[in-house]
Coordinates of C-alpha atoms in Angstrom, one line a residue:
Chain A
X22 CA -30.5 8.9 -25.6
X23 CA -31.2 6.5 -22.8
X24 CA -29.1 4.0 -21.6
X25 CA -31.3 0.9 -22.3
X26 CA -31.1 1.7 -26.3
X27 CA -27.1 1.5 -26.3
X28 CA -27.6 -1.5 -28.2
X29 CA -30.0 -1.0 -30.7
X30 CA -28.8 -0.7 -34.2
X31 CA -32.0 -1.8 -35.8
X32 CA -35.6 -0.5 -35.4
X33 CA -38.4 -2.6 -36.8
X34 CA -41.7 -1.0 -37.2
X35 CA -45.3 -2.4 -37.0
X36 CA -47.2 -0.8 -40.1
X37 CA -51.4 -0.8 -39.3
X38 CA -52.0 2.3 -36.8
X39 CA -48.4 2.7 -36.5
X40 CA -47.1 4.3 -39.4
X41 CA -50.8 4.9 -40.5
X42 CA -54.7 4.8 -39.8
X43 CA -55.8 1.5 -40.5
X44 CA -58.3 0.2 -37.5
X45 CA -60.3 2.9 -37.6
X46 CA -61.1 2.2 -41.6
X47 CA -62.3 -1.4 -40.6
X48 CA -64.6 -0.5 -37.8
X49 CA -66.1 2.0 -40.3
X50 CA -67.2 -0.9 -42.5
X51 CA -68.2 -2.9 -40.2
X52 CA -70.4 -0.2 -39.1
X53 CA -71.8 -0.2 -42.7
X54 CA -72.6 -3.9 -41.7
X55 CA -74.7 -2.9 -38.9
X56 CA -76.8 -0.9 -40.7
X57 CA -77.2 -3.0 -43.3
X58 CA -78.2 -5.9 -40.7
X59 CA -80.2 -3.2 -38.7
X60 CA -83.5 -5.1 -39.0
X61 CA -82.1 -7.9 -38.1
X62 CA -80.2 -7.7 -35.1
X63 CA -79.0 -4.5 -33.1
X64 CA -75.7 -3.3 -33.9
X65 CA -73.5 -4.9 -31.0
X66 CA -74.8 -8.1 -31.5
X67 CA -73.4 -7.8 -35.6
X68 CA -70.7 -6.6 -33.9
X69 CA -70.2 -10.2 -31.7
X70 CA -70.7 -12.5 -34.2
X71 CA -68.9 -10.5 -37.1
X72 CA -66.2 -11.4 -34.3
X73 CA -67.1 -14.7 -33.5
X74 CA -66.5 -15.3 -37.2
X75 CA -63.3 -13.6 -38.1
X76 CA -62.2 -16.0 -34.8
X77 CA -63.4 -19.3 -36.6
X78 CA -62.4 -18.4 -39.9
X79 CA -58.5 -17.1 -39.0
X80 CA -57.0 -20.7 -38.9
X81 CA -58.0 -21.6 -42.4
X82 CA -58.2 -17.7 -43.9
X83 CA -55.7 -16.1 -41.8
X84 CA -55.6 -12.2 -41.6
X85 CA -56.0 -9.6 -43.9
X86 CA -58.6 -7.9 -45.8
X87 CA -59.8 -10.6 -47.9
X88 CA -60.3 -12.8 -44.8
X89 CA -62.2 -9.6 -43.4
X90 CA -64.7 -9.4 -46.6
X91 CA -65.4 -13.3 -46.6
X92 CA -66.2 -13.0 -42.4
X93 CA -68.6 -9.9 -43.5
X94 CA -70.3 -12.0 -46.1
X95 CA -70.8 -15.1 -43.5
X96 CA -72.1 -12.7 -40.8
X97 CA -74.6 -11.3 -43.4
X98 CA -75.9 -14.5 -44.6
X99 CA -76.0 -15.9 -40.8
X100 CA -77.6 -12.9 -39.2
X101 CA -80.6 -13.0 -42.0
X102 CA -80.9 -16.5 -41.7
X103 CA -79.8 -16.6 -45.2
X104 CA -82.7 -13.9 -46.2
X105 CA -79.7 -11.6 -47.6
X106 CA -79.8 -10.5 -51.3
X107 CA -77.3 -11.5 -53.5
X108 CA -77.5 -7.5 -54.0
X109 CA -76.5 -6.8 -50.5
X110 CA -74.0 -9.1 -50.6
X111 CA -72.6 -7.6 -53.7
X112 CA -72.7 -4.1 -51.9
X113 CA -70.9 -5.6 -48.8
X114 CA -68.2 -6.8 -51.2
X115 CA -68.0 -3.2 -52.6
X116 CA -67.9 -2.3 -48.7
X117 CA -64.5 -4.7 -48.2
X118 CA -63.3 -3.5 -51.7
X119 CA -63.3 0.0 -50.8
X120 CA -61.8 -0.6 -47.8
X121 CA -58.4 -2.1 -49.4
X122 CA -58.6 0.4 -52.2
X123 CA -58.3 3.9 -50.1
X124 CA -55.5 6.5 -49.7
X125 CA -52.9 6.1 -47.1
X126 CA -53.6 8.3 -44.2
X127 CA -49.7 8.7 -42.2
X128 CA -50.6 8.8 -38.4
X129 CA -48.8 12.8 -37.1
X130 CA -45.1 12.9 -37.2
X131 CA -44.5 9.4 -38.7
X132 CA -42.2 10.5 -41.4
X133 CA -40.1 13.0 -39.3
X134 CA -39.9 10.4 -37.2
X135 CA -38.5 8.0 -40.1
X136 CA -36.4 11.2 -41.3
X137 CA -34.6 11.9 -37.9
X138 CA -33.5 8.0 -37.3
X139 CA -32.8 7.0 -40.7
X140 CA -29.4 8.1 -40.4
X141 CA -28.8 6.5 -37.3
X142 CA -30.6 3.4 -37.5
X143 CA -31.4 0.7 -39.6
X144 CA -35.0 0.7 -40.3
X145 CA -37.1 -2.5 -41.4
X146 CA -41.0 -2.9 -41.2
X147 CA -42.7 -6.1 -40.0
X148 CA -46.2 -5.9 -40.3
X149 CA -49.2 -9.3 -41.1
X150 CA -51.6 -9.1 -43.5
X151 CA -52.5 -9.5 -47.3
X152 CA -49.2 -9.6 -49.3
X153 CA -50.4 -7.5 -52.2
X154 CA -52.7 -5.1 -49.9
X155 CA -50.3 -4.6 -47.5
X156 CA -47.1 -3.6 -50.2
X157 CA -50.1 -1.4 -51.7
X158 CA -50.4 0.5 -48.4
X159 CA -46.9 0.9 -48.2
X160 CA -46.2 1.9 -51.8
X161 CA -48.8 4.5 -51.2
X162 CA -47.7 5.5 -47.9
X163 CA -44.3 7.0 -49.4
X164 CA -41.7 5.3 -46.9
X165 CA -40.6 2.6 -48.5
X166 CA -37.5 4.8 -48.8
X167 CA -36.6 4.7 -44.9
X168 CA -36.5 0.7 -44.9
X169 CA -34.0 -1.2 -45.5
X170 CA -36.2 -3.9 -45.5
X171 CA -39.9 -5.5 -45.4
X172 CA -41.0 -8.1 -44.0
X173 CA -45.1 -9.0 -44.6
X174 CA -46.0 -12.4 -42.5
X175 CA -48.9 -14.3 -42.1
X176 CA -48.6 -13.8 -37.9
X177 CA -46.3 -12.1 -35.7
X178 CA -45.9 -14.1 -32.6
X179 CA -41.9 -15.2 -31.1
X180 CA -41.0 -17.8 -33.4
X181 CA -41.7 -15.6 -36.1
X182 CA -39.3 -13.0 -35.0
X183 CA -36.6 -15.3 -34.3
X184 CA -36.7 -16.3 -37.7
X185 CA -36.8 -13.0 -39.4
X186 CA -33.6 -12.0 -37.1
X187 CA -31.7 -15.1 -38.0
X188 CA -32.4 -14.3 -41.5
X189 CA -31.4 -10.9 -41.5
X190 CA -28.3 -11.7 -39.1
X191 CA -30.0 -9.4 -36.3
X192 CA -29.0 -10.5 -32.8
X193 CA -32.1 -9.7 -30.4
X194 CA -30.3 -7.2 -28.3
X195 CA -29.9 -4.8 -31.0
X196 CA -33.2 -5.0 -31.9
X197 CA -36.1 -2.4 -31.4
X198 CA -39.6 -3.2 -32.1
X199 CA -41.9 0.0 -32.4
X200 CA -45.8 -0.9 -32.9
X201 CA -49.5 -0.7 -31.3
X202 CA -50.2 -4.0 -30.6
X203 CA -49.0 -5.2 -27.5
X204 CA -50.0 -8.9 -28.3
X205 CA -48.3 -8.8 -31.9
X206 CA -46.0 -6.7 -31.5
X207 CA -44.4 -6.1 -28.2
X208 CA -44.9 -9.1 -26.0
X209 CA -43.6 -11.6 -29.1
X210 CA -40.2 -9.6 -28.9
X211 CA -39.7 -8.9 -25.4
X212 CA -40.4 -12.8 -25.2
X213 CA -37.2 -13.6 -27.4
X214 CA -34.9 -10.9 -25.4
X215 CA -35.4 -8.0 -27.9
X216 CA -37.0 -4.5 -27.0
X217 CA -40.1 -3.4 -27.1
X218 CA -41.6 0.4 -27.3
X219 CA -45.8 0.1 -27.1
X220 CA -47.5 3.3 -28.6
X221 CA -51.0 2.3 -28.1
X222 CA -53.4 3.7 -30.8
X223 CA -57.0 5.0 -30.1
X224 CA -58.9 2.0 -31.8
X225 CA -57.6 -1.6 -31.4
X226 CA -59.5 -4.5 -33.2
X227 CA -60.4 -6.7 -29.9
X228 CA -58.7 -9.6 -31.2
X229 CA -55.3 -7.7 -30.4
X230 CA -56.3 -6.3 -27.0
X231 CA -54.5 -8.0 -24.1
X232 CA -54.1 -6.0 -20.3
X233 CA -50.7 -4.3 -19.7
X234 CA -51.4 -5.0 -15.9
X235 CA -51.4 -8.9 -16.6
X236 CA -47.8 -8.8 -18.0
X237 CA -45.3 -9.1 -15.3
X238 CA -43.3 -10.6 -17.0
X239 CA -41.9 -8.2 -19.6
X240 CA -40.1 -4.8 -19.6
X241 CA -41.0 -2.4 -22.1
X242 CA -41.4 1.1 -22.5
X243 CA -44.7 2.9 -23.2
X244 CA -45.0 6.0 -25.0
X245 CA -48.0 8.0 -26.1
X246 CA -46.4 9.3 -29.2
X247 CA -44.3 8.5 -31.7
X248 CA -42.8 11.9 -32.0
X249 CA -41.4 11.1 -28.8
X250 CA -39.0 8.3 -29.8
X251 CA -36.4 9.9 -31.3
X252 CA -35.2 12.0 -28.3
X253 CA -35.4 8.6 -26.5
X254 CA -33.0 7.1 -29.7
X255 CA -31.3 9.7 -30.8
Chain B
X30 CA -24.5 -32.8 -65.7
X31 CA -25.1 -30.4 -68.6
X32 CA -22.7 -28.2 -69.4
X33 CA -24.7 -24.6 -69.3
X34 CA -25.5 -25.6 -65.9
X35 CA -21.3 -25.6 -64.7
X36 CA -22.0 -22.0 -63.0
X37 CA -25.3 -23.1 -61.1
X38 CA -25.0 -22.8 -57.3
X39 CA -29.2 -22.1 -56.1
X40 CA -32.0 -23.4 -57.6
X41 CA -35.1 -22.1 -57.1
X42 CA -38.4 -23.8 -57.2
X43 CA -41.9 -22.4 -58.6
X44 CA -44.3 -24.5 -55.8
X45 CA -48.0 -25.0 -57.1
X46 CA -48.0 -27.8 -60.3
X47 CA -44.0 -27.9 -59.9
X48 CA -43.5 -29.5 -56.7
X49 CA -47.9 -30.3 -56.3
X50 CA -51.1 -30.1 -57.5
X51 CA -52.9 -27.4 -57.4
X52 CA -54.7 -26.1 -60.6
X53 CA -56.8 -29.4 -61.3
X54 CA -58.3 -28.0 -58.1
X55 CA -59.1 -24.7 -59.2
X56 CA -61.1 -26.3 -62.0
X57 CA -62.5 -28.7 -60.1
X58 CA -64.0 -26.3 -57.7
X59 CA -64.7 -24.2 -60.9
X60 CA -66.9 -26.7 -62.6
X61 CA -68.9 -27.0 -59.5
X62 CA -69.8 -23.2 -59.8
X63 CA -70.9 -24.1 -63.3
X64 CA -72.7 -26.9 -62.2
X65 CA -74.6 -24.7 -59.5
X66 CA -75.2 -22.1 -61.9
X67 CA -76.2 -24.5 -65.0
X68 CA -80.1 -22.8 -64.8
X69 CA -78.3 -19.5 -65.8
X70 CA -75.8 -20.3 -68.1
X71 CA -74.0 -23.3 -70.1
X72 CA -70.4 -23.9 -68.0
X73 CA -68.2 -22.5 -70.8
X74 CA -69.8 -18.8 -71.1
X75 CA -69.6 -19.4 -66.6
X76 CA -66.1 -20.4 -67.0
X77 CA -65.7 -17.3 -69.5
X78 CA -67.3 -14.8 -66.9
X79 CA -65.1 -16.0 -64.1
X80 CA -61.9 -15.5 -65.8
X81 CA -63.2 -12.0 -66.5
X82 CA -64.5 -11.4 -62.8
X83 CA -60.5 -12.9 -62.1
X84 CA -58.9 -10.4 -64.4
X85 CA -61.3 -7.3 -63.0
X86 CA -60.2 -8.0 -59.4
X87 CA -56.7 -8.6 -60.2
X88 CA -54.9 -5.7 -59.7
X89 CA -56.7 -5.2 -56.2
X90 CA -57.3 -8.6 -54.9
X91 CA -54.3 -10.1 -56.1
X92 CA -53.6 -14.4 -57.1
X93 CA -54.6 -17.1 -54.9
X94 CA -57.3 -18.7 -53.1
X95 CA -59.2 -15.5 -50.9
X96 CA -59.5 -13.8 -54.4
X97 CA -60.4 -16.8 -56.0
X98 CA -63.6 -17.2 -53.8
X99 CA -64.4 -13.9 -53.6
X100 CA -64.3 -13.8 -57.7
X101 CA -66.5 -17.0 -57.4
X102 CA -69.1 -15.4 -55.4
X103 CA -69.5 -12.0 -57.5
X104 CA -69.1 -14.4 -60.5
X105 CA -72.4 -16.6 -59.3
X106 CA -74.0 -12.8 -58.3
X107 CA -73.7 -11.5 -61.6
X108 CA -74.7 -14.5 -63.8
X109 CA -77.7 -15.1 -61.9
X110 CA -79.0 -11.2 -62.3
X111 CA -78.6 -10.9 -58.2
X112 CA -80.9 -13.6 -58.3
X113 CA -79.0 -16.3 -56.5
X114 CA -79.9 -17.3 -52.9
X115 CA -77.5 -16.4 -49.8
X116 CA -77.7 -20.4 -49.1
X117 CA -76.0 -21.0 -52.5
X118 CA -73.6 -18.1 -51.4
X119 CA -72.3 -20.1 -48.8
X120 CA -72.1 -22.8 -50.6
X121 CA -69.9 -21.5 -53.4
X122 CA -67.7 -20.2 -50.2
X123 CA -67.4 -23.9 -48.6
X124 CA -66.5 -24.5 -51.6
X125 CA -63.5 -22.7 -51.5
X126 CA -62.7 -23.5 -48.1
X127 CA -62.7 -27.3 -49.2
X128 CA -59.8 -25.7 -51.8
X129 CA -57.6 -24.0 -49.4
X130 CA -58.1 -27.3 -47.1
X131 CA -57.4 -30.3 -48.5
X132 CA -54.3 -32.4 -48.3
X133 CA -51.1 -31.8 -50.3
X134 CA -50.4 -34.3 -53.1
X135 CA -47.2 -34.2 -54.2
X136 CA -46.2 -34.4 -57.6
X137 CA -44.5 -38.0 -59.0
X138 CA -40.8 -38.1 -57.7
X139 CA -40.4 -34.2 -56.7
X140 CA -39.0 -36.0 -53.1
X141 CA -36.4 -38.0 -55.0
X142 CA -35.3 -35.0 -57.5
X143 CA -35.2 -33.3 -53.8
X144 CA -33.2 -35.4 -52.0
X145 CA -30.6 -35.6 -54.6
X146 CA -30.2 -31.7 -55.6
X147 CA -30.0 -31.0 -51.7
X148 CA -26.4 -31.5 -51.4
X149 CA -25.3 -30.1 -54.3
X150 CA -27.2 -27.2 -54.4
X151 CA -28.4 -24.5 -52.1
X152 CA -32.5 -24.3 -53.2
X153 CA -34.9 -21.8 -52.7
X154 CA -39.1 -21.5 -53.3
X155 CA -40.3 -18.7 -54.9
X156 CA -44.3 -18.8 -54.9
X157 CA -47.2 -16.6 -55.9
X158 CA -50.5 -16.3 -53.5
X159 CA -52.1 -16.0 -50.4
X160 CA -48.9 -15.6 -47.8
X161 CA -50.9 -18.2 -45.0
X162 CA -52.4 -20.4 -47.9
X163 CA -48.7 -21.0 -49.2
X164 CA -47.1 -21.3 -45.9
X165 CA -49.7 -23.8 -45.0
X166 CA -49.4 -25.9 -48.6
X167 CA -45.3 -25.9 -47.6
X168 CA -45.9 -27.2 -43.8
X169 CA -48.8 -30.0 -45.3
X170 CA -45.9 -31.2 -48.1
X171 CA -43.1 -31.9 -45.9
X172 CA -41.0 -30.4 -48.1
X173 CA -39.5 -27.6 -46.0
X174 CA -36.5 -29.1 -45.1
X175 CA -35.0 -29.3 -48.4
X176 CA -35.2 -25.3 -48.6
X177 CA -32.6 -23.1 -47.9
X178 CA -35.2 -20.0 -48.4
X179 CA -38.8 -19.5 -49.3
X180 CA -40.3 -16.4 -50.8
X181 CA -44.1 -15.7 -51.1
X182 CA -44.7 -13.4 -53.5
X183 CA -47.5 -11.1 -54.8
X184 CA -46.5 -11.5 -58.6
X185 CA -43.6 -12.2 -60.5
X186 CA -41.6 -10.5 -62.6
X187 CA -38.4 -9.5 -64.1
X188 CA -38.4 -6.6 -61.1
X189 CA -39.6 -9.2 -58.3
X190 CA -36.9 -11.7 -59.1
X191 CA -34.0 -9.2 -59.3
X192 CA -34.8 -7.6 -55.6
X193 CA -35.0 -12.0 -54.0
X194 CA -31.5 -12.1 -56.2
X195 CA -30.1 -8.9 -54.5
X196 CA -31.9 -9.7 -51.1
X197 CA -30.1 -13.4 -51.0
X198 CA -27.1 -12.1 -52.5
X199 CA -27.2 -14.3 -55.9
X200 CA -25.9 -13.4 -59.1
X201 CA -28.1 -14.4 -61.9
X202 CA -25.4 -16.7 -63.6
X203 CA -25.6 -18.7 -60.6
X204 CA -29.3 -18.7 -60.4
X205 CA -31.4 -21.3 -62.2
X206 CA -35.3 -21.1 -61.6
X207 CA -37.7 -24.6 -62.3
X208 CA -41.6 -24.0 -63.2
X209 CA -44.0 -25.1 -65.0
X210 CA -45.2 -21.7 -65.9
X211 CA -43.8 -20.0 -68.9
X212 CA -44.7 -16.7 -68.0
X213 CA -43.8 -16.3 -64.0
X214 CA -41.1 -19.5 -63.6
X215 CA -39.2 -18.7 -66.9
X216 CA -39.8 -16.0 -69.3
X217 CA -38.8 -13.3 -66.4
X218 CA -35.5 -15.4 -65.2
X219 CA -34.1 -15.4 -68.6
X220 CA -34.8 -11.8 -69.1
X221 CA -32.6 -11.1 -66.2
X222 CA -30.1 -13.2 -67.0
X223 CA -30.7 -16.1 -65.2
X224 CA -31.4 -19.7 -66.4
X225 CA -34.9 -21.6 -66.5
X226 CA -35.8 -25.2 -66.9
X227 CA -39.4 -25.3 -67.8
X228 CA -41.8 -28.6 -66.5
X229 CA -45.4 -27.9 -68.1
X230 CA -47.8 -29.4 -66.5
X231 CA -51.2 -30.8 -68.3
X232 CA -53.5 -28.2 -66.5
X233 CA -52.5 -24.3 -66.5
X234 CA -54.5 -21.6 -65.7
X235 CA -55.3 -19.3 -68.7
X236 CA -53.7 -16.0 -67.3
X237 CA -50.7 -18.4 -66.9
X238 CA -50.6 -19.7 -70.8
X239 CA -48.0 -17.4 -73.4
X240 CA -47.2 -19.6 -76.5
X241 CA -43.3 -20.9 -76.3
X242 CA -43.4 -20.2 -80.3
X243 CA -43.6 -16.6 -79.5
X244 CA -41.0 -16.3 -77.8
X245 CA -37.8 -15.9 -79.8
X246 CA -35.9 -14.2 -77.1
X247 CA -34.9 -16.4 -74.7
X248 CA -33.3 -19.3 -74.1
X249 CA -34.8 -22.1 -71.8
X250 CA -35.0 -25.8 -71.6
X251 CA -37.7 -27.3 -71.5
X252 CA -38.2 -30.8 -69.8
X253 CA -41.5 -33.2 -69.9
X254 CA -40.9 -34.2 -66.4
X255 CA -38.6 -33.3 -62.9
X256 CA -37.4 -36.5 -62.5
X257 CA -35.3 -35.6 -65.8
X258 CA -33.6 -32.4 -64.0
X259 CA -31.4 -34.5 -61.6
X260 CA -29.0 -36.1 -64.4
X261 CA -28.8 -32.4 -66.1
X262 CA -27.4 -31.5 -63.0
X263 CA -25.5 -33.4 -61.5

């Protein structure tokens, strides 16, 4: 085990591309998008203002796959210059309905993962989202067993971890946070004098993104795996 | 101070139409979906078909405001024969916008009844809905402060009640629940041994109504308005 996880007694987990494929499901729809916009407007520029409009509408509809459909219907009727069938628009709300309604795929070695620290950790999940959708994915997914608790929030940023620790009596330096998102997940906890362990995933939604080099101002450790947390832990 | 209520240490407060308005909106927004789609239909058989587009979309979408517009839109898709105009899409989305953001008005003397339960008794929210929606009602009310806890909730029932009791460490003799809805503020308290005051309110949704004469089960009071509650228990 190394040195810097003496401390640790709890572990909390991100969910989405963490413990399971989540991204990569969203880009496919909004590929589905594009080709239903194709004679409107080329691909990337569906791609930009499908964007532009999940950024104008997350104040007021926050995050989540219902936010998601709602942005793919406004991008629809924008980019046809409200031309769009009410058809189409019923098949893009199909296209979002699908997309909340499909099996849980567990990213490799998730639950040995879960199995191996279970017994030496307390394990909680903090993921954002769609209350129901995201309890769906996790009742699917099988874990629920390895937490001892769940915590589903509207955002994930430093205040809202101090407040979940408070409640749950968790001073920071025993904590662990274990996710993909640097911005949500990492940066929020190193902020509040927790740890951070940053397993990047493949496809991040751009809205996430933020450059490791620009942090200077955070430790954290990055790992390419999460198989490979539980020799550091353990 | 009443008697049954000697054990009472937490009270717990349903939020929409117990502590402010909220369904008068719904409808309102609703009759201006009939309204836009009086060519197809008369408003009742539209009010009919959106309760039935609510109900279908239920189990996936879940309750509150994202699923409400979304069941608003496929509502206006269907009853038009995929005939209404993306323009009039976007409308019926403004629409709900407009719901999720306009002001909070409280409910007559929910501040007073407040103020003086406070220090007596530890309170709590427990709420159904959108997680961002409800979090964003509770910062526009100015409430907060008089909660010990608040939990946002996908649906409740018997089961979700028992795991907040367990999480907060409450027994259910000590728990009392206030709502104005039979059938997720009281009916699932009492069946788990906790007790309910019930405040119906003149405007309920109609997945919300069950008929108190069916119910020969429980015990309950029920009270015509909160400002009664605070000499009941204190």
């Amino acid at each position: 085990m190394l040195k810097i996880f003496d401390n640790i007694n709890i572990i909390g987990f991100d969910a989405d591309d963490t413990l399971w494929k989540n991204e990569p499901h969203y880009r496919k729809t909004e590929k589905e998008l594009c080709y239903l916009l194709q004679n409107y407007l080329p691909a990337d520029k569906v791609s930009e203002i499908l964007f532009q409009t999940e950024m104008a509408n997350l104040k007021l509809l926050g995050y989540g796959a219902k936010s998601f459909i709602l942005s793919l219907i406004e991008t629809a009727i924008k980019i046809s210059g409200e031309k769009i069938s009410a058809s189409e628009i019923q098949k893009i709300i199909n296209l979002g309905k699908s997309l909340i309604d499909q099996p849980i795929d567990l990213l490799p070695d998730v639950e040995n993962v879960l199995t191996s620290l279970y017994n030496h950790y307390k394990l909680i999940i903090i993921t954002k989202g769609d209350l129901l959708d995201q309890e769906t994915k996790l009742a699917k997914s099988g874990l629920k067993k390895y937490f001892h608790h769940i915590e589903i929030v509207s955002d994930k940023n430093s205040k809202v971890y101090s407040e979940i620790l408070r409640k749950l009596n968790i001073n920071p330096i025993e904590f662990l946070m274990v996710g993909n998102s640097l911005k949500s997940d990492i940066l929020p906890i190193t902020n509040i004098g927790a740890f951070g362990i940053y397993i990047p995933y493949h496809t991040t939604w751009q809205h996430e993104v933020v450059s490791e080099s620009n942090d200077k101002q955070n430790s954290y450790l990055h790992v390419d795996k999460i198989s490979k947390i539980v020799d550091l832990l353990i």
